[in-house]
PDB file of C-alpha atoms and ligand atoms in Angstrom:
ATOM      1  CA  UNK A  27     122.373 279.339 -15.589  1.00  0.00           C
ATOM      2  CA  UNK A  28     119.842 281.370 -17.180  1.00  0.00           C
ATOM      3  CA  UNK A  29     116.271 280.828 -16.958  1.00  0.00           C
ATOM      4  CA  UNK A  30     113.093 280.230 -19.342  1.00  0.00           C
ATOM      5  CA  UNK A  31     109.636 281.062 -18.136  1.00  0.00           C
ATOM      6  CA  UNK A  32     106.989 279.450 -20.333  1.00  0.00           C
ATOM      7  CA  UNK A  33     103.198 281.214 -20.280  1.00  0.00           C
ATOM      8  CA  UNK A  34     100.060 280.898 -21.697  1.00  0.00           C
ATOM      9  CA  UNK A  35      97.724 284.209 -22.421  1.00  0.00           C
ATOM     10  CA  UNK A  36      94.914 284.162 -20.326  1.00  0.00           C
ATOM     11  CA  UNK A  37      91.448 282.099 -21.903  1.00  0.00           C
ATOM     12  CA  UNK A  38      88.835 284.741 -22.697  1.00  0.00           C
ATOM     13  CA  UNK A  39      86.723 281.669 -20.836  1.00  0.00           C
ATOM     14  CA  UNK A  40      88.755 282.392 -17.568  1.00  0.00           C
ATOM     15  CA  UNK A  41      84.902 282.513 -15.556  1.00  0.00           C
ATOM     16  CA  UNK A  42      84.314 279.041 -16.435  1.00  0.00           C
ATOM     17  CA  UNK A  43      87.660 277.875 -14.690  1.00  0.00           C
ATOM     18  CA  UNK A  44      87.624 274.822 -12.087  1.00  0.00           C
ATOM     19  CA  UNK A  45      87.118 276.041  -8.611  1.00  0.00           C
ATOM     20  CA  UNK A  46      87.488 273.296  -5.661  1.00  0.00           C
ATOM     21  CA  UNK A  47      88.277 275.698  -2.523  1.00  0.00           C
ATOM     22  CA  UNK A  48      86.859 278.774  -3.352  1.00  0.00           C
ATOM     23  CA  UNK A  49      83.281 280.311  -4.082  1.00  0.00           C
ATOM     24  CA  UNK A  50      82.845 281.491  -7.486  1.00  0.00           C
ATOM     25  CA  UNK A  51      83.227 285.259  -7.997  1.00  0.00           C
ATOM     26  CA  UNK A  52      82.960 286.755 -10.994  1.00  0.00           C
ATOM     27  CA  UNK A  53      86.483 287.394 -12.883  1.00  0.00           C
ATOM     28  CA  UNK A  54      87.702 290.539 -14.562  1.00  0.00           C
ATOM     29  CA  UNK A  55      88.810 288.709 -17.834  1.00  0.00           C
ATOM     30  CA  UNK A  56      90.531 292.083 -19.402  1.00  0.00           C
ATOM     31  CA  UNK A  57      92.094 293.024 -15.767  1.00  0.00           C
ATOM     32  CA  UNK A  58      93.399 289.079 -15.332  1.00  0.00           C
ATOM     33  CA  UNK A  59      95.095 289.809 -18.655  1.00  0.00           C
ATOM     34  CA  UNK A  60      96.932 293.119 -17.257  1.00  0.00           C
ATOM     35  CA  UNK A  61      97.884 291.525 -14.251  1.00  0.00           C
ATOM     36  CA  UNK A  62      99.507 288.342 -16.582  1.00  0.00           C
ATOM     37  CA  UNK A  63     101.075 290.661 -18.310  1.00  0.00           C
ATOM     38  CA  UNK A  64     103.019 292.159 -14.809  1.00  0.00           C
ATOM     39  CA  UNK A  65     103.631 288.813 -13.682  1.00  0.00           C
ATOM     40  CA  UNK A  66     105.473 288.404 -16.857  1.00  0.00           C
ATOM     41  CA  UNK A  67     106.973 291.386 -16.836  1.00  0.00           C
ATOM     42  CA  UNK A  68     108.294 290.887 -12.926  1.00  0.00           C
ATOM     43  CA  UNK A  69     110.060 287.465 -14.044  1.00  0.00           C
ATOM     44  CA  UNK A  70     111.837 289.269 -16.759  1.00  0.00           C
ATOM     45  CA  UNK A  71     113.201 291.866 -14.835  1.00  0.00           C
ATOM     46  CA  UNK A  72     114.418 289.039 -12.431  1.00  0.00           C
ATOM     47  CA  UNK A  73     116.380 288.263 -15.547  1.00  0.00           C
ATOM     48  CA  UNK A  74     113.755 285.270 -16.993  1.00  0.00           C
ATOM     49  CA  UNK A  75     113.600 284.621 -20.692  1.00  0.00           C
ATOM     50  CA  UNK A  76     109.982 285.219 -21.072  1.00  0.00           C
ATOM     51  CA  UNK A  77     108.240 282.754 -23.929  1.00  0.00           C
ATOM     52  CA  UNK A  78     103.885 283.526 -23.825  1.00  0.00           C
ATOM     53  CA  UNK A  79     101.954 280.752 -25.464  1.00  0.00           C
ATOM     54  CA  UNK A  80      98.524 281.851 -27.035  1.00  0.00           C
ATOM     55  CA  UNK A  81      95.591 281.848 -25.417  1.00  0.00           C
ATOM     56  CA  UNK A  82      93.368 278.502 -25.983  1.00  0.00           C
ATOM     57  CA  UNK A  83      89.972 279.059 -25.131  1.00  0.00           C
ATOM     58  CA  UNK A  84      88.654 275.507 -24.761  1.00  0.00           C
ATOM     59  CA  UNK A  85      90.984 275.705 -21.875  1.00  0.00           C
ATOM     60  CA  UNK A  86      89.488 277.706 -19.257  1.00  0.00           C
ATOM     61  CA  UNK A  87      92.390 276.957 -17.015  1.00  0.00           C
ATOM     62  CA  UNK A  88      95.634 276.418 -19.438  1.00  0.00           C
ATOM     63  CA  UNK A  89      97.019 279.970 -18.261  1.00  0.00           C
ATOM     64  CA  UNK A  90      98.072 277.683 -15.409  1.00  0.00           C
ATOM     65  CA  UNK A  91     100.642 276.130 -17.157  1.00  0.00           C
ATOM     66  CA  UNK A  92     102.685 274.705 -14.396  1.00  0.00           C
ATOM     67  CA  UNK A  93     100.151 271.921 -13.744  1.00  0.00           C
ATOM     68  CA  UNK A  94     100.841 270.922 -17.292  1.00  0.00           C
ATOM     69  CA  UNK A  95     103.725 269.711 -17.170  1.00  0.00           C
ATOM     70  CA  UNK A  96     106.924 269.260 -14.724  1.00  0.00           C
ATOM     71  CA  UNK A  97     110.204 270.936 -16.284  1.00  0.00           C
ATOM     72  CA  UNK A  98     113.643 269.293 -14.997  1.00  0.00           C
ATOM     73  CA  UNK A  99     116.982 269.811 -16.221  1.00  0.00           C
ATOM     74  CA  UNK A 100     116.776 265.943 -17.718  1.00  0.00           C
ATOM     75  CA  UNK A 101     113.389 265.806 -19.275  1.00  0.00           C
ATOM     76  CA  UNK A 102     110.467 267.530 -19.103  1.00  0.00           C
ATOM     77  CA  UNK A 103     107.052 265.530 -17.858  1.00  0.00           C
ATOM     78  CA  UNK A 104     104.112 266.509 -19.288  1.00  0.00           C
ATOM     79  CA  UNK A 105     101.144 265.483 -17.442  1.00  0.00           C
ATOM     80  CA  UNK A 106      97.518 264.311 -17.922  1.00  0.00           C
ATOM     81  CA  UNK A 107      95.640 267.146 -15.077  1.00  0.00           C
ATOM     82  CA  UNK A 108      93.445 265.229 -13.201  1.00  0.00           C
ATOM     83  CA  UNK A 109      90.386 267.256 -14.259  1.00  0.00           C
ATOM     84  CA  UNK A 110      88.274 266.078 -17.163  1.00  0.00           C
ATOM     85  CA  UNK A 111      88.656 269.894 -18.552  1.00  0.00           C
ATOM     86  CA  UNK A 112      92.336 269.926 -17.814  1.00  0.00           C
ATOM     87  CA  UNK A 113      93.633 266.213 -19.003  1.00  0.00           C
ATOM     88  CA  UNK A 114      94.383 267.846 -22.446  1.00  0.00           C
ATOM     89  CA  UNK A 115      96.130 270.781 -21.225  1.00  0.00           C
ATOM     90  CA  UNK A 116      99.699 268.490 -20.875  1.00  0.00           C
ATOM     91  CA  UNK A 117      99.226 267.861 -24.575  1.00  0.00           C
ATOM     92  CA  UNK A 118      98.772 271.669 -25.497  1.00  0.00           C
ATOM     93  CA  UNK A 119     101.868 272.276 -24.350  1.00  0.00           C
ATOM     94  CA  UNK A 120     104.068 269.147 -25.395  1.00  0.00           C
ATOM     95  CA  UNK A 121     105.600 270.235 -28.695  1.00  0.00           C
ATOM     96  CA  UNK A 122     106.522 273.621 -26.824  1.00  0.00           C
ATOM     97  CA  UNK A 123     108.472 271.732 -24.333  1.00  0.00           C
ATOM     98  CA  UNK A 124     110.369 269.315 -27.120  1.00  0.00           C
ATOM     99  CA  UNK A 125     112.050 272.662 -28.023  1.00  0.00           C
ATOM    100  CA  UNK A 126     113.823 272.345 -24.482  1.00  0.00           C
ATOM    101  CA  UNK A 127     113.816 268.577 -23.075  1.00  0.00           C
ATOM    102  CA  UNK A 128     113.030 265.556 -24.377  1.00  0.00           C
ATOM    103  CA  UNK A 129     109.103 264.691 -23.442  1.00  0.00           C
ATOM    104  CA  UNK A 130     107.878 261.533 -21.423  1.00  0.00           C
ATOM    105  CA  UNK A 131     104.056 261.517 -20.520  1.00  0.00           C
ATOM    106  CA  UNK A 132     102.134 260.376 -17.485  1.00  0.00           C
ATOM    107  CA  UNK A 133      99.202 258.447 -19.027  1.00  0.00           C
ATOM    108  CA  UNK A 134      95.614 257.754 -17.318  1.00  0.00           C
ATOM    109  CA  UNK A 135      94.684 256.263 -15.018  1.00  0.00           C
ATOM    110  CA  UNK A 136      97.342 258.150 -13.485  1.00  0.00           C
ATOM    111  CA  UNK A 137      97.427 261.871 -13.075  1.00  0.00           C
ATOM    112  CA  UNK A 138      99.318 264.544 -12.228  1.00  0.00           C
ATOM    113  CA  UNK A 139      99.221 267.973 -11.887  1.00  0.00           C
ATOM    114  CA  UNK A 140     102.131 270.234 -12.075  1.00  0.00           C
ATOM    115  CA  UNK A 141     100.988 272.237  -9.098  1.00  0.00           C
ATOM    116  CA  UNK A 142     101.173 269.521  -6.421  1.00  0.00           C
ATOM    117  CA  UNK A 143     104.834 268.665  -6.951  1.00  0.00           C
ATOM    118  CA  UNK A 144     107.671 270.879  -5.048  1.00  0.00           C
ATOM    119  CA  UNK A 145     110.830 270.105  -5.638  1.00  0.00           C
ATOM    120  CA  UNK A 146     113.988 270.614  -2.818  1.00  0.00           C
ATOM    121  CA  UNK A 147     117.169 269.857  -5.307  1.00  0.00           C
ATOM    122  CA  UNK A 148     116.801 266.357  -6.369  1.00  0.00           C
ATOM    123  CA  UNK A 149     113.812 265.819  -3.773  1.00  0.00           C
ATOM    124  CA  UNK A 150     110.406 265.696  -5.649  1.00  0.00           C
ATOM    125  CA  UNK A 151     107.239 265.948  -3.136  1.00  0.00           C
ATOM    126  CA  UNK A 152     103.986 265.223  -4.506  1.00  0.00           C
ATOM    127  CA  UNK A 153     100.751 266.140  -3.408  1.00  0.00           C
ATOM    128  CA  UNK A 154      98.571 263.308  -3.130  1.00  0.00           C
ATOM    129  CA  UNK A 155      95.565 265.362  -3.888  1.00  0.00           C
ATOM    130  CA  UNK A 156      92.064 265.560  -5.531  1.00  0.00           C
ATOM    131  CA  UNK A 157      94.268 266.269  -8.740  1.00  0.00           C
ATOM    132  CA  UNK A 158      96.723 263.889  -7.958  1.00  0.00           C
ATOM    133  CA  UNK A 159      96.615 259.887  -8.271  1.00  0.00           C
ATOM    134  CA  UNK A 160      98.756 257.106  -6.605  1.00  0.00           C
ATOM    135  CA  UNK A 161      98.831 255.859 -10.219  1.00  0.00           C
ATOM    136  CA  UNK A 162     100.663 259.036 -11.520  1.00  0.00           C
ATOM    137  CA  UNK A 163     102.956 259.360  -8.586  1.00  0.00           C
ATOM    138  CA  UNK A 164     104.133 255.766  -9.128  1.00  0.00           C
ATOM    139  CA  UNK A 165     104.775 256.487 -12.892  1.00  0.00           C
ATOM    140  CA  UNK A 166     106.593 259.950 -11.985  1.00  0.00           C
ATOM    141  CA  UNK A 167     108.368 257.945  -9.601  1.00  0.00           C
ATOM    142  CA  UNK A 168     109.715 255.514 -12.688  1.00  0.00           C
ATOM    143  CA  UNK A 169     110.154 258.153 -15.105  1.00  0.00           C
ATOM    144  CA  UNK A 170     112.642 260.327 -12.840  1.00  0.00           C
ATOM    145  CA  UNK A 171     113.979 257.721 -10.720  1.00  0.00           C
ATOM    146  CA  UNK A 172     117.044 256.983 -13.273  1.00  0.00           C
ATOM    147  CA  UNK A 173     117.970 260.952 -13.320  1.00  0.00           C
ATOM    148  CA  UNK A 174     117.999 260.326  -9.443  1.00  0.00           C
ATOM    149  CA  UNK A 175     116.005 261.855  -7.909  1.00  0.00           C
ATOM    150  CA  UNK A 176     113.798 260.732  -4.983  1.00  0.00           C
ATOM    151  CA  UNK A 177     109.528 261.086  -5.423  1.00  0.00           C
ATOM    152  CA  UNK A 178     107.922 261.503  -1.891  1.00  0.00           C
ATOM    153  CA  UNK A 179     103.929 261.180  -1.798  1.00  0.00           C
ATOM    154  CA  UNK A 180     102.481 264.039   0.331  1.00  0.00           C
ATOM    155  CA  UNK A 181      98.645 264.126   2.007  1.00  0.00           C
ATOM    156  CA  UNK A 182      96.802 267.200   0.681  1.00  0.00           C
ATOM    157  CA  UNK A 183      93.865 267.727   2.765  1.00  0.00           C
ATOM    158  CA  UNK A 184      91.883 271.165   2.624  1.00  0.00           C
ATOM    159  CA  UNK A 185      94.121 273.005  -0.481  1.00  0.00           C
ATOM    160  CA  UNK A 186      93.868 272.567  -4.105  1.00  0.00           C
ATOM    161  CA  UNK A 187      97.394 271.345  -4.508  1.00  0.00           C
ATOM    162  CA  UNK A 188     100.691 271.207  -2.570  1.00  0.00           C
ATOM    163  CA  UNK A 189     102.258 273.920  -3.617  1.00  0.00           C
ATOM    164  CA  UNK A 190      99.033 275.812  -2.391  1.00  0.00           C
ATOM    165  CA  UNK A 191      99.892 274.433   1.158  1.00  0.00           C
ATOM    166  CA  UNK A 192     103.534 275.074   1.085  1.00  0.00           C
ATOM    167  CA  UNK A 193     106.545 276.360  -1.118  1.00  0.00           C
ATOM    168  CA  UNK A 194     110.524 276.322  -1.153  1.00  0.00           C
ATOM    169  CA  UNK A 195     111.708 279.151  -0.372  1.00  0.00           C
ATOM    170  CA  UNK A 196     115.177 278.546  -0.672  1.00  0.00           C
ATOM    171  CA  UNK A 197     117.929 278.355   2.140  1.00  0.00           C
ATOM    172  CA  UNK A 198     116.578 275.249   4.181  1.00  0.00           C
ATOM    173  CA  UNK A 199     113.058 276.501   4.629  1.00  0.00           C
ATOM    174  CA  UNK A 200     109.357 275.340   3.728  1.00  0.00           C
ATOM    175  CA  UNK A 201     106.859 278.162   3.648  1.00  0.00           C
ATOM    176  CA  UNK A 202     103.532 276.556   4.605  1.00  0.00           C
ATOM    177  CA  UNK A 203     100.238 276.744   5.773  1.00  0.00           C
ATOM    178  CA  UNK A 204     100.763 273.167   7.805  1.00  0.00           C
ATOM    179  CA  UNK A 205      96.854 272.801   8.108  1.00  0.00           C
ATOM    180  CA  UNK A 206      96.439 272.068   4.398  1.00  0.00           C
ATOM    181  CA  UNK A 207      99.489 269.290   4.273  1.00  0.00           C
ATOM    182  CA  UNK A 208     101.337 266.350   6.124  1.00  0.00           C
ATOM    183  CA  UNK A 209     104.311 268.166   6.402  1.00  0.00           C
ATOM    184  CA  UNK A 210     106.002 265.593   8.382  1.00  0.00           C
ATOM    185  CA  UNK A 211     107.370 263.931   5.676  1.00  0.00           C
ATOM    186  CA  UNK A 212     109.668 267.297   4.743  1.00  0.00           C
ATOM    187  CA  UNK A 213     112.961 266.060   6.845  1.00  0.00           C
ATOM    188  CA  UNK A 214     115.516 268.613   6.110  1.00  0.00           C
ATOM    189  CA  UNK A 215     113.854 272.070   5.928  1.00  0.00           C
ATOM    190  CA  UNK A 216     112.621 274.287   8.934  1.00  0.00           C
ATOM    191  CA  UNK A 217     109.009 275.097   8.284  1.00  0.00           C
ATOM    192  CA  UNK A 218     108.175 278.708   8.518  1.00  0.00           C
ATOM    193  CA  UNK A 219     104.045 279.171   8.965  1.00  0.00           C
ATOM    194  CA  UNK A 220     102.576 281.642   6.119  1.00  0.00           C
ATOM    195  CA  UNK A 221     101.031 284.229   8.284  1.00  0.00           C
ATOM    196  CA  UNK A 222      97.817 284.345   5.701  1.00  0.00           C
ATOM    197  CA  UNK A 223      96.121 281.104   4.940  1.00  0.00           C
ATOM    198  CA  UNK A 224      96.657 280.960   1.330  1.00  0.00           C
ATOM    199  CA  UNK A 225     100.095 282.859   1.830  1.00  0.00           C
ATOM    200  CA  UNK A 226     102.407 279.530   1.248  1.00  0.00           C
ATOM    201  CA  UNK A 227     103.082 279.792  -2.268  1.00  0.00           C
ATOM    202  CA  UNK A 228     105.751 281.887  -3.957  1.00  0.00           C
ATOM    203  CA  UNK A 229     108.101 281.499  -6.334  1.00  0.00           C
ATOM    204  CA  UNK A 230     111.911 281.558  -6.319  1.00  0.00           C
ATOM    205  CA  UNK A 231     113.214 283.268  -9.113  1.00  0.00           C
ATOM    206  CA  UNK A 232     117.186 283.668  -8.987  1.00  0.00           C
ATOM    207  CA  UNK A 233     116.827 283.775  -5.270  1.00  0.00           C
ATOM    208  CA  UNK A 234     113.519 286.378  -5.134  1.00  0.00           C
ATOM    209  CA  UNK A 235     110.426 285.314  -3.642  1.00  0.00           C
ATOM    210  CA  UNK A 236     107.570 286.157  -6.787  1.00  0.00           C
ATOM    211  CA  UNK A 237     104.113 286.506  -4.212  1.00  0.00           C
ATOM    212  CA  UNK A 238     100.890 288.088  -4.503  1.00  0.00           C
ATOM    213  CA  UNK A 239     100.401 291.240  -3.218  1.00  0.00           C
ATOM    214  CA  UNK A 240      97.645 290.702  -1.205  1.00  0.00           C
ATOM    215  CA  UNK A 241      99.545 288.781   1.535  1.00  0.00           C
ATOM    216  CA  UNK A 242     101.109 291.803   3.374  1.00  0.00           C
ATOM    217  CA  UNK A 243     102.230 289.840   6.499  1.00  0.00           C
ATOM    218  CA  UNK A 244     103.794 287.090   4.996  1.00  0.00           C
ATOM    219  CA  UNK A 245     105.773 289.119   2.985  1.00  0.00           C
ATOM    220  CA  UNK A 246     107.068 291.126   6.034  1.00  0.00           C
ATOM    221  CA  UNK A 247     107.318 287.998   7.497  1.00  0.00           C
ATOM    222  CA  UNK A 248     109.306 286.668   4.886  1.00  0.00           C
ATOM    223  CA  UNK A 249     111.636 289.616   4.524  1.00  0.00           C
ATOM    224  CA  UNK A 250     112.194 290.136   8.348  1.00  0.00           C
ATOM    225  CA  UNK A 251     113.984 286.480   7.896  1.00  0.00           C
ATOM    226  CA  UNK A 252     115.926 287.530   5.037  1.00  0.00           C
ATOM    227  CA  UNK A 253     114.409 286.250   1.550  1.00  0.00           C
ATOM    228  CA  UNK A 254     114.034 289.371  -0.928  1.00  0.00           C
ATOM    229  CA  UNK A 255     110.694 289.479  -2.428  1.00  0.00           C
ATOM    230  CA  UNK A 256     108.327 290.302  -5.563  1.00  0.00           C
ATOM    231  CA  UNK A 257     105.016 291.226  -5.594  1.00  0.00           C
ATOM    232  CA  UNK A 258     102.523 291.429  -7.867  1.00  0.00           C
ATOM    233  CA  UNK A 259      98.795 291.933  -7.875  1.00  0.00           C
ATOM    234  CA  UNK A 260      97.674 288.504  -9.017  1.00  0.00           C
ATOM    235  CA  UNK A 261      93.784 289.608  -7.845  1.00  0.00           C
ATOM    236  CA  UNK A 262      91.969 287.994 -10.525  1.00  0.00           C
ATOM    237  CA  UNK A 263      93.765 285.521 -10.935  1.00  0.00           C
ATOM    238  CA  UNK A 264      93.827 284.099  -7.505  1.00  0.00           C
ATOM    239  CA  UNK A 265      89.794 283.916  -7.844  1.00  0.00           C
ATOM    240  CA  UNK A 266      90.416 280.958  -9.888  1.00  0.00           C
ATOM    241  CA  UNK A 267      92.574 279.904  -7.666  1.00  0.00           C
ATOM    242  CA  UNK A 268      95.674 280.336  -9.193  1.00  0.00           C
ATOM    243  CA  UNK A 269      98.994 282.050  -7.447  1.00  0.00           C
ATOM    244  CA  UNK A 270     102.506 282.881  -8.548  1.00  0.00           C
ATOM    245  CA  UNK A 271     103.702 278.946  -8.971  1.00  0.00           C
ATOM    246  CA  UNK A 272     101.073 278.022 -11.266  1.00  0.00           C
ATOM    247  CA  UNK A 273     101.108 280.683 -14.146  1.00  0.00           C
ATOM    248  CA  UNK A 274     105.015 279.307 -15.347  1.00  0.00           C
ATOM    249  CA  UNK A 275     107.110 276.611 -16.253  1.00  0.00           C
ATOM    250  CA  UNK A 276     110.422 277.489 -14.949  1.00  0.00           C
ATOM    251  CA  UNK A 277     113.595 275.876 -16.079  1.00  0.00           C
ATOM    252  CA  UNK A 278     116.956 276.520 -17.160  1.00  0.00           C
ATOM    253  CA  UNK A 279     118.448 276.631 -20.433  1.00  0.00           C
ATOM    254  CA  UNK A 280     121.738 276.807 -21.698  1.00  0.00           C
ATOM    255  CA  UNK A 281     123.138 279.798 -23.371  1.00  0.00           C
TER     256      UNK A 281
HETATM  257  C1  CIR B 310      92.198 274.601 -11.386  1.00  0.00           C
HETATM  258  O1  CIR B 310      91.318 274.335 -10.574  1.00  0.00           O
HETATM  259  O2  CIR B 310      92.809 273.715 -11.961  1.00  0.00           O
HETATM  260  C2  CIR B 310      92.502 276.043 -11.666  1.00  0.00           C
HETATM  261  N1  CIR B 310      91.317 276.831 -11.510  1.00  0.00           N
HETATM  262  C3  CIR B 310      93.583 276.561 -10.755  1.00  0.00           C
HETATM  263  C4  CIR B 310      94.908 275.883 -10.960  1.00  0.00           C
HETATM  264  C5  CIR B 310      95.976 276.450 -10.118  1.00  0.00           C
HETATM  265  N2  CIR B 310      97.174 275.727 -10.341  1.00  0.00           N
HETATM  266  C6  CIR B 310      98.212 275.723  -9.521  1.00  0.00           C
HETATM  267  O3  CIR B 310      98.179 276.346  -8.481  1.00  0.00           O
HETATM  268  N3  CIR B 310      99.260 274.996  -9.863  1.00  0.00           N
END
């Protein structure tokens, strides 16, 4: 089925972005844009309908769109981001989303962000995180329950999110960094160890593997066990701790 990548042009306040695990460096606003731009560019020519939101500057962070909202074939789930600068960002992006799916909303005092929930199938895993509340994992839990699928809760201890400590990579296995995440509640799936830290998180796009560039030995890693990969130079990017994941909303749409 083909696919739709939603994005959102990089904030010309990118520098005042949330950081929790990293030090603040300063950001290359103009370069961040450039490197969007690839990253764009590299889903389409993995065959993604590209769709770029503008920028919205009181949003320091809404170029990462994916903790916005959570994109399933049933419904979309737009979020409230569990940072006070964030919890509007699900809201930015709702009418975009009633174009595809109809829209149900996590509400405070539960929150959500996009970012901590990985998905195997019909499996949802969320990342019970700084980000993430018991209150909005119950509530995703209701909302998606009926479609059937399953909503697991997930310790995050030491990453921003879940997907930061681990990804689907597609055929059975769990790319992770297993010091970031309680990985023992992932059943099915062999776990294959990022061999960088912050390494874990790609994105499968029609069966590639989009990754930054700057994790060499993973991607070797990842290739040497068969997965064909992507990857781009997400530099600037990554200093506000964003990775290949977080910068889409992925779905499919019928033709
Ligand atoms: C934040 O702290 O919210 C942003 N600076 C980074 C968000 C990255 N999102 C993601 O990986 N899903």
């Amino acid at each position: 089925m083909p696919l739709t990548a939603i994005t959102r042009s990089v904030s010309a306040t990118l520098n005042e972005c949330q950081l929790t695990c990293k030090p603040r460096e300063t950001i290359d606003v103009p370069l961040a844009r450039r490197q969007h731009t690839a990253y764009e560019d590299a889903l389409r020519s993995l065959g993604v309908a590209v769709t770029t939101l503008p920028a919205r500057d009181e949003f320091p962070d809404a170029v990462f769109v994916e903790d916005a909202a959570l994109v399933l074939d049933e419904l979309a789930v737009v979020t409230t981001p569990g940072t006070p600068s964030r919890a509007a960002e699900g809201e930015a992006i709702a009418e975009t989303l009633a174009r595809y799916r109809s829209v149900v909303r996590i509400t405070p005092p539960g929150t959500l962000d996009g970012g901590d929930i990985a998905r195997i199938d019909k499996a949802l895993y969320v990342g019970r995180s700084t980000r993430s509340n018991d209150a909005g994992i119950a509530q995703l839990r209701a909302i998606v329950a009926p479609f059937g699928y399953t909503v697991t809760a997930v310790p995050v201890t030491g990453a921003l999110h879940l997907k930061t400590a681990c990804t689907y990579a597609g055929r059975g296995t769990l790319l992770a960094n297993p010091a970031w995440a309680d990985l023992s509640v992932f059943k099915e799936v062999t776990v294959l160890e990022s061999a960088e830290p912050w390494g874990a998180s790609v994105l499968d796009v029609n069966g590639t593997l989009v990754m930054p560039s700057s994790y060499p030995k993973t991607k070797a890693l990842l290739e040497r066990k068969g997965f064909k990969t992507l990857a781009v130079d997400l530099s600037e990017l990554q200093k506000a701790e964003g990775g290949p994941t977080c910068l889409s909303l992925l779905f499919s749409t019928k033709q």
